[in-house]
Amino acid sequence: MSTLYDQLCEMGLVFQLLLGVLGLFFFIQLFYYIYYYSAPLKALKSPSSKDNEKLPPVSIIVCAQNEAENLKQFIPKLLEQKYPNKFEVIVVNDGSTDESAEVLERMAQEHSNLKISFLPRAAKYMSRKKMCLSIGIKAAAYDVYLFTDADCCPSSQLWLEIMVRNLNNSNDVVLGATRFNKLEGMIGNLIDYDNLFNTIRYMGYALRGNIFRGTIRNMAYKKNIYYKAKGFSKHLDLDTGEDDILLKDANVKDNVCVELNSNAITICNRQLTAKSYRLMKEQRLDNRKFYRTGTRFSLGFENVSRMLFYLLTIALVVFATLECQWLALGITAFLFLARYITQAVVMSKNAKWLGSKAHPLGIIFFDFYLPIYEQYLNTIGRIGRKRWEMWRE
């Protein structure tokens, strides 16, 4: 009976090379999941030493455009936060044409810590969102800013306290997490999975000392960070960048804290369509050119290694079956299943604390589809289309 080594030798050079390359991509993928994407899970097990005895006063800043119904539902949840010090909620009305102004005026009469500001509809700016944020920051009475969106609500009344308790002498920025609410159908599940993956990606990288983004739907920082980055002045020509390019401009490194407490998550009730999801992806991808070189390489390398792992797996399954190379087929299946099990465990555990779906059945399709979709958006997907800065949903 021939040994395993003899069977490998008899396999042929082509299969040996393909299996070798597949094994290389397998270990690269394993590294990312164990080192980066498992980092939030390891941080959850670490004891918390955060001091919440000396909490500073806080300005919560929200931008809203035609969000009357969301304002009615979610602004009270911000105003009802349990916090032992002073806080204010500043809502910047971005030229709304619905009844947002009336809704805010009524609430302001009942709550003295609700401030209202606005950006006129006729004002011409490339990024109205950044102008609204700048207006909110200028109106802030306090030196700690906590950001969320008008279509988001905190998961608990402790959100404000848990986020701000991280800000001390050594931390100037707090990165929180956001999940989407009630996304259904294929597009909804894809968006939910993409959000889960990107959340554990930027949080995992930050926990490993590589900070490249957060989400304006749940982020806090001190006044000095905004002015160190010179506000949004360096990227006002881009529609986004208020939560990733700003961090790069402020040169944040070891002064960032990641908050994983489930009571500090914000829940986004925005219903994205295929078109608005594409816009969001294009904006994020376009911002990557401003990231540090090492970060861009690491993110791109993971995407490419993942895509090639899947393509090589498919190729080996087809060729090994046609050539009756059962050992090659077995090794390919083992590597694929080992990666899938590792991925499924890491993703499901992260989904648990985020309160998101784990997508155990759709994970293979979404995981394979997303890097291909991103490559499409970066290349031929832009042919014949206006740049995303030039059109809106």
Coordinates of C-alpha atoms in Angstrom, one line a residue:
M1 CA 0.0 0.0 0.0
S2 CA 1.4 3.4 -1.0
T3 CA 2.0 5.9 1.7
L4 CA 0.5 9.4 1.7
Y5 CA 3.9 10.8 0.6
D6 CA 3.9 8.5 -2.4
Q7 CA 0.4 9.5 -3.3
L8 CA 1.4 13.2 -3.1
C9 CA 4.4 12.5 -5.3
E10 CA 2.3 10.7 -7.9
M11 CA -0.3 13.5 -8.0
G12 CA 1.6 15.5 -10.6
L13 CA 3.3 18.9 -10.5
V14 CA 0.2 20.9 -11.4
F15 CA -1.9 19.6 -8.5
Q16 CA 1.0 19.9 -6.1
L17 CA 1.5 23.5 -7.0
L18 CA -2.2 24.3 -6.8
L19 CA -2.5 22.6 -3.4
G20 CA 0.5 24.5 -2.2
V21 CA -0.9 27.8 -3.2
L22 CA -4.3 26.9 -1.7
G23 CA -2.6 26.0 1.5
L24 CA -0.7 29.3 1.5
F25 CA -4.0 31.3 1.1
F26 CA -5.6 29.1 3.8
F27 CA -3.0 30.1 6.4
I28 CA -3.2 33.7 5.4
Q29 CA -6.9 33.7 5.9
L30 CA -6.5 31.8 9.2
F31 CA -4.1 34.5 10.4
Y32 CA -6.6 37.3 9.7
Y33 CA -9.4 35.5 11.5
I34 CA -7.4 34.5 14.5
Y35 CA -5.3 37.7 14.9
Y36 CA -7.7 40.5 13.8
Y37 CA -11.3 39.2 13.6
S38 CA -11.0 37.3 16.9
A39 CA -9.6 40.4 18.7
P40 CA -13.0 41.7 19.8
L41 CA -13.9 38.3 21.3
K42 CA -10.6 38.3 23.3
A43 CA -11.2 41.9 24.4
L44 CA -14.7 40.9 25.7
K45 CA -13.0 38.3 28.0
S46 CA -10.6 40.9 29.5
P47 CA -11.7 42.5 32.7
S48 CA -12.8 46.2 32.4
S49 CA -10.8 48.8 34.3
K50 CA -12.7 51.8 33.1
D51 CA -13.3 54.6 35.5
N52 CA -16.8 56.0 35.4
E53 CA -16.6 58.1 38.6
K54 CA -15.5 61.4 36.8
L55 CA -17.6 61.5 33.7
P56 CA -17.3 64.8 31.8
P57 CA -20.3 66.8 30.4
V58 CA -21.1 65.7 26.8
S59 CA -22.5 67.1 23.6
I60 CA -24.4 64.6 21.6
I61 CA -24.5 65.7 17.9
V62 CA -27.1 64.5 15.4
C63 CA -27.6 65.5 11.8
A64 CA -31.1 65.1 10.3
Q65 CA -32.6 65.6 6.8
N66 CA -36.3 64.8 6.4
E67 CA -36.2 62.5 9.4
A68 CA -39.4 63.7 11.1
E69 CA -40.7 60.3 12.1
N70 CA -37.3 59.1 13.3
L71 CA -36.8 62.3 15.3
K72 CA -40.1 61.7 17.0
Q73 CA -39.1 58.2 17.9
F74 CA -35.4 58.4 18.7
I75 CA -34.5 61.9 20.0
P76 CA -36.4 61.1 23.2
K77 CA -34.2 58.1 23.7
L78 CA -31.2 60.3 23.6
L79 CA -32.7 62.8 26.0
E80 CA -33.6 60.0 28.4
Q81 CA -30.1 58.7 28.8
K82 CA -29.1 58.0 32.4
Y83 CA -26.0 60.1 32.9
P84 CA -24.6 61.5 36.2
N85 CA -23.3 64.7 34.6
K86 CA -24.6 67.4 32.3
F87 CA -25.3 66.5 28.6
E88 CA -27.0 68.2 25.7
V89 CA -28.4 66.9 22.4
I90 CA -27.7 69.1 19.4
V91 CA -29.8 68.4 16.3
V92 CA -28.6 70.1 13.1
N93 CA -31.5 70.2 10.6
D94 CA -30.1 69.7 7.1
G95 CA -32.6 71.7 5.1
S96 CA -35.5 69.4 5.8
T97 CA -38.6 69.9 3.8
D98 CA -40.8 67.7 6.0
E99 CA -42.1 68.6 9.4
S100 CA -38.7 68.0 11.1
A101 CA -38.4 71.7 12.2
E102 CA -41.8 71.6 13.9
V103 CA -41.1 68.3 15.6
L104 CA -37.8 69.6 17.0
E105 CA -39.4 72.9 18.1
R106 CA -42.0 71.1 20.1
M107 CA -39.4 68.8 21.8
A108 CA -37.1 71.8 22.5
Q109 CA -39.9 73.4 24.5
E110 CA -40.1 70.3 26.7
H111 CA -36.4 69.7 27.0
S112 CA -34.0 72.5 28.0
N113 CA -30.9 70.4 27.0
L114 CA -32.1 70.0 23.4
K115 CA -30.5 72.5 21.0
I116 CA -31.5 73.0 17.4
S117 CA -29.4 74.4 14.6
F118 CA -29.8 74.2 10.8
L119 CA -28.1 74.3 7.4
P120 CA -30.2 76.2 4.8
R121 CA -31.4 74.1 1.9
A122 CA -30.0 76.6 -0.5
A123 CA -26.5 76.3 0.9
K124 CA -24.1 74.8 -1.7
Y125 CA -21.5 72.4 -0.2
M126 CA -20.0 69.2 -1.6
S127 CA -20.6 67.5 1.8
R128 CA -23.6 68.8 3.6
K129 CA -23.1 66.2 6.3
K130 CA -19.7 67.5 7.2
M131 CA -21.0 71.1 7.3
C132 CA -23.9 70.0 9.6
L133 CA -21.4 68.2 11.9
S134 CA -19.2 71.3 11.9
I135 CA -22.2 73.5 12.8
G136 CA -23.1 71.1 15.6
I137 CA -19.5 71.1 17.0
K138 CA -19.4 74.9 16.9
A139 CA -22.7 75.0 18.8
A140 CA -21.4 72.5 21.4
A141 CA -21.1 73.8 25.0
Y142 CA -18.9 70.9 26.1
D143 CA -15.5 69.5 25.0
V144 CA -16.6 65.8 24.5
Y145 CA -18.6 65.0 21.4
L146 CA -20.7 61.9 20.9
F147 CA -22.1 61.3 17.4
T148 CA -25.0 59.3 16.0
D149 CA -27.5 59.7 13.2
A150 CA -31.2 60.6 13.2
D151 CA -32.2 57.1 12.0
C152 CA -30.3 55.5 14.9
C153 CA -31.2 54.8 18.5
P154 CA -29.1 53.6 21.4
S155 CA -29.7 50.1 22.5
S156 CA -30.1 51.2 26.2
Q157 CA -30.3 54.2 28.5
L158 CA -26.6 53.5 29.5
W159 CA -25.2 54.1 26.0
L160 CA -24.0 57.6 26.8
E161 CA -22.3 56.6 30.1
I162 CA -20.7 53.5 28.7
M163 CA -19.3 55.3 25.6
V164 CA -18.0 58.3 27.5
R165 CA -16.4 56.3 30.4
N166 CA -13.7 55.3 28.1
L167 CA -12.5 58.9 27.7
N168 CA -9.7 59.6 30.2
N169 CA -6.2 60.9 30.2
S170 CA -5.0 58.2 27.8
N171 CA -8.0 57.9 25.5
D172 CA -9.2 60.7 23.2
V173 CA -11.4 58.6 20.8
V174 CA -14.0 55.9 21.4
L175 CA -15.2 53.6 18.6
G176 CA -18.6 52.1 19.0
A177 CA -20.6 49.7 16.9
T178 CA -23.9 49.9 15.0
R179 CA -26.2 47.2 13.7
F180 CA -29.0 47.4 11.2
N181 CA -32.6 46.7 12.3
K182 CA -35.0 44.4 10.4
L183 CA -33.2 44.0 7.1
E184 CA -34.9 41.3 5.0
G185 CA -34.4 39.6 1.7
M186 CA -31.2 38.9 -0.2
I187 CA -30.0 42.5 -0.3
G188 CA -31.0 43.0 3.4
N189 CA -29.0 39.9 4.5
L190 CA -26.0 40.9 2.4
I191 CA -26.0 44.4 4.0
D192 CA -26.3 42.9 7.4
Y193 CA -23.4 40.5 6.9
D194 CA -21.3 43.3 5.3
N195 CA -21.9 45.5 8.3
L196 CA -21.0 42.7 10.7
F197 CA -17.8 41.9 8.9
N198 CA -16.7 45.5 8.6
T199 CA -17.5 46.2 12.2
I200 CA -15.3 43.4 13.5
R201 CA -12.7 44.3 10.9
Y202 CA -12.3 47.9 12.0
M203 CA -12.6 47.0 15.7
G204 CA -10.2 44.1 15.4
Y205 CA -7.7 46.3 13.6
A206 CA -8.1 49.0 16.2
L207 CA -7.6 46.5 19.1
R208 CA -4.3 45.5 17.3
G209 CA -3.1 49.1 17.1
N210 CA -4.1 49.8 13.5
I211 CA -6.9 52.4 13.6
F212 CA -8.3 53.3 10.2
R213 CA -12.1 54.0 10.7
G214 CA -15.1 53.9 12.9
T215 CA -18.7 54.8 12.3
I216 CA -20.3 58.3 12.7
R217 CA -23.4 56.5 13.9
N218 CA -21.6 55.7 17.1
M219 CA -18.3 57.5 17.8
A220 CA -17.0 59.8 20.5
Y221 CA -14.0 62.0 20.7
K222 CA -12.6 65.0 22.5
K223 CA -12.5 68.5 21.1
N224 CA -8.8 68.4 20.6
I225 CA -9.1 65.5 18.0
Y226 CA -11.4 67.7 15.8
Y227 CA -9.0 70.6 15.9
K228 CA -5.9 68.5 15.5
A229 CA -7.4 67.1 12.3
K230 CA -8.3 70.7 11.3
G231 CA -11.9 69.6 11.2
F232 CA -13.0 68.3 7.8
S233 CA -11.1 71.0 5.8
K234 CA -8.8 68.5 4.1
H235 CA -11.6 66.5 2.5
L236 CA -14.5 68.8 2.0
D237 CA -14.6 67.7 -1.6
L238 CA -15.6 64.2 -0.5
D239 CA -19.2 63.4 0.6
T240 CA -17.9 61.2 3.4
G241 CA -14.8 60.8 5.5
E242 CA -16.0 62.2 8.8
D243 CA -15.4 59.0 10.6
D244 CA -12.3 57.5 8.8
I245 CA -10.3 60.2 7.1
L246 CA -10.7 62.5 10.2
L247 CA -9.0 59.8 12.3
K248 CA -6.1 59.6 9.9
D249 CA -5.8 63.4 9.8
A250 CA -5.8 63.5 13.6
N251 CA -3.0 60.9 13.6
V252 CA -4.7 58.7 16.3
K253 CA -2.7 55.8 17.4
D254 CA -2.7 54.5 21.0
N255 CA -5.3 57.0 22.3
V256 CA -8.3 55.1 20.9
C257 CA -10.6 52.8 22.9
V258 CA -13.0 50.2 21.4
E259 CA -16.3 49.8 23.2
L260 CA -17.9 46.3 22.8
N261 CA -20.6 46.5 25.5
S262 CA -23.9 45.4 24.0
N263 CA -25.6 48.3 25.9
A264 CA -23.4 50.8 24.0
I265 CA -24.5 49.7 20.5
T266 CA -26.6 52.0 18.3
I267 CA -29.4 50.5 16.1
C268 CA -29.8 51.9 12.6
N269 CA -33.4 51.8 11.2
R270 CA -32.4 53.0 7.7
Q271 CA -33.7 50.7 5.0
L272 CA -31.0 50.5 2.3
T273 CA -31.9 49.7 -1.3
A274 CA -29.5 48.1 -3.8
K275 CA -28.7 51.5 -5.2
S276 CA -28.1 53.2 -1.8
Y277 CA -26.0 50.2 -0.7
R278 CA -23.8 50.6 -3.8
L279 CA -23.4 54.3 -3.1
M280 CA -22.3 53.6 0.4
K281 CA -19.8 51.0 -0.8
E282 CA -18.4 53.3 -3.4
Q283 CA -17.9 56.0 -0.9
R284 CA -16.1 53.8 1.5
L285 CA -13.9 52.3 -1.2
D286 CA -13.0 55.7 -2.5
N287 CA -11.9 56.9 1.0
R288 CA -9.4 54.0 1.2
K289 CA -6.9 56.0 -0.9
F290 CA -6.4 58.3 2.1
Y291 CA -5.6 55.4 4.5
R292 CA -2.0 54.7 5.5
T293 CA -0.1 52.5 3.0
G294 CA 0.2 49.6 5.4
T295 CA -3.5 49.6 6.1
R296 CA -4.5 49.8 2.5
F297 CA -2.2 46.9 1.7
S298 CA -3.4 44.7 4.6
L299 CA -7.1 45.3 3.7
G300 CA -6.5 44.6 0.0
F301 CA -4.3 41.6 0.7
E302 CA -7.0 40.0 2.8
N303 CA -9.6 40.6 0.1
V304 CA -7.4 39.2 -2.7
S305 CA -6.3 36.1 -0.7
R306 CA -9.9 35.4 0.2
M307 CA -11.1 35.7 -3.4
L308 CA -8.2 33.5 -4.7
F309 CA -8.8 30.9 -2.0
Y310 CA -12.4 30.4 -3.3
L311 CA -11.4 30.4 -6.9
L312 CA -8.6 27.9 -6.3
T313 CA -11.0 25.7 -4.3
I314 CA -13.5 25.6 -7.2
A315 CA -10.7 24.9 -9.7
L316 CA -9.3 22.1 -7.7
V317 CA -12.6 20.5 -7.1
V318 CA -13.4 20.5 -10.8
F319 CA -10.0 19.3 -12.0
A320 CA -9.5 16.8 -9.2
T321 CA -12.9 15.2 -10.0
L322 CA -12.2 15.1 -13.7
E323 CA -8.8 13.6 -13.2
C324 CA -9.9 11.2 -10.4
Q325 CA -7.4 12.8 -8.0
W326 CA -9.2 11.8 -4.9
L327 CA -6.4 12.8 -2.5
A328 CA -6.2 16.3 -4.0
L329 CA -10.0 16.5 -3.7
G330 CA -9.8 15.4 0.0
I331 CA -7.1 17.9 0.9
T332 CA -9.1 20.7 -0.9
A333 CA -12.3 19.8 1.0
F334 CA -10.4 19.7 4.3
L335 CA -8.8 23.1 3.9
F336 CA -12.2 24.6 2.8
L337 CA -14.1 23.1 5.7
A338 CA -11.4 24.1 8.2
R339 CA -11.5 27.7 7.0
Y340 CA -15.3 27.7 7.0
I341 CA -15.6 26.3 10.5
T342 CA -13.1 28.8 11.8
Q343 CA -14.9 31.6 10.0
A344 CA -18.4 30.5 11.2
V345 CA -17.3 30.3 14.8
V346 CA -15.6 33.7 14.8
M347 CA -18.5 35.4 13.0
S348 CA -21.3 33.8 15.0
K349 CA -19.6 34.8 18.3
N350 CA -19.1 38.4 17.1
A351 CA -22.7 38.5 15.8
K352 CA -23.9 37.5 19.3
W353 CA -22.4 40.5 21.1
L354 CA -23.4 42.8 18.2
G355 CA -27.0 41.5 18.2
S356 CA -26.7 40.7 14.5
K357 CA -27.5 37.6 12.4
A358 CA -24.8 35.0 12.2
H359 CA -25.7 34.0 8.6
P360 CA -24.4 30.4 8.9
L361 CA -25.8 29.4 5.5
G362 CA -25.3 32.5 3.6
I363 CA -21.8 33.1 4.9
I364 CA -20.0 31.3 2.0
F365 CA -21.9 33.2 -0.7
F366 CA -21.6 36.6 1.0
D367 CA -17.9 36.0 1.8
F368 CA -17.1 35.1 -1.8
Y369 CA -19.3 37.7 -3.4
L370 CA -18.2 40.8 -1.5
P371 CA -14.5 41.1 -2.6
I372 CA -15.6 40.4 -6.2
Y373 CA -18.3 43.1 -5.9
E374 CA -15.7 45.6 -4.5
Q375 CA -13.3 44.8 -7.3
Y376 CA -16.1 45.5 -9.8
L377 CA -17.0 48.8 -8.1
N378 CA -13.3 49.8 -8.2
T379 CA -12.9 48.9 -11.9
I380 CA -15.4 48.4 -14.7
G381 CA -18.3 49.3 -12.4
R382 CA -17.4 52.9 -12.8
I383 CA -17.2 52.9 -16.5
G384 CA -19.9 55.1 -18.0
R385 CA -21.2 56.3 -14.6
K386 CA -20.8 59.6 -12.9
R387 CA -18.6 59.6 -9.8
W388 CA -20.5 59.0 -6.7
E389 CA -19.8 62.5 -5.5
M390 CA -21.9 63.8 -8.4
W391 CA -25.2 61.9 -7.7
R392 CA -27.4 61.1 -4.7
E393 CA -29.9 58.5 -3.8

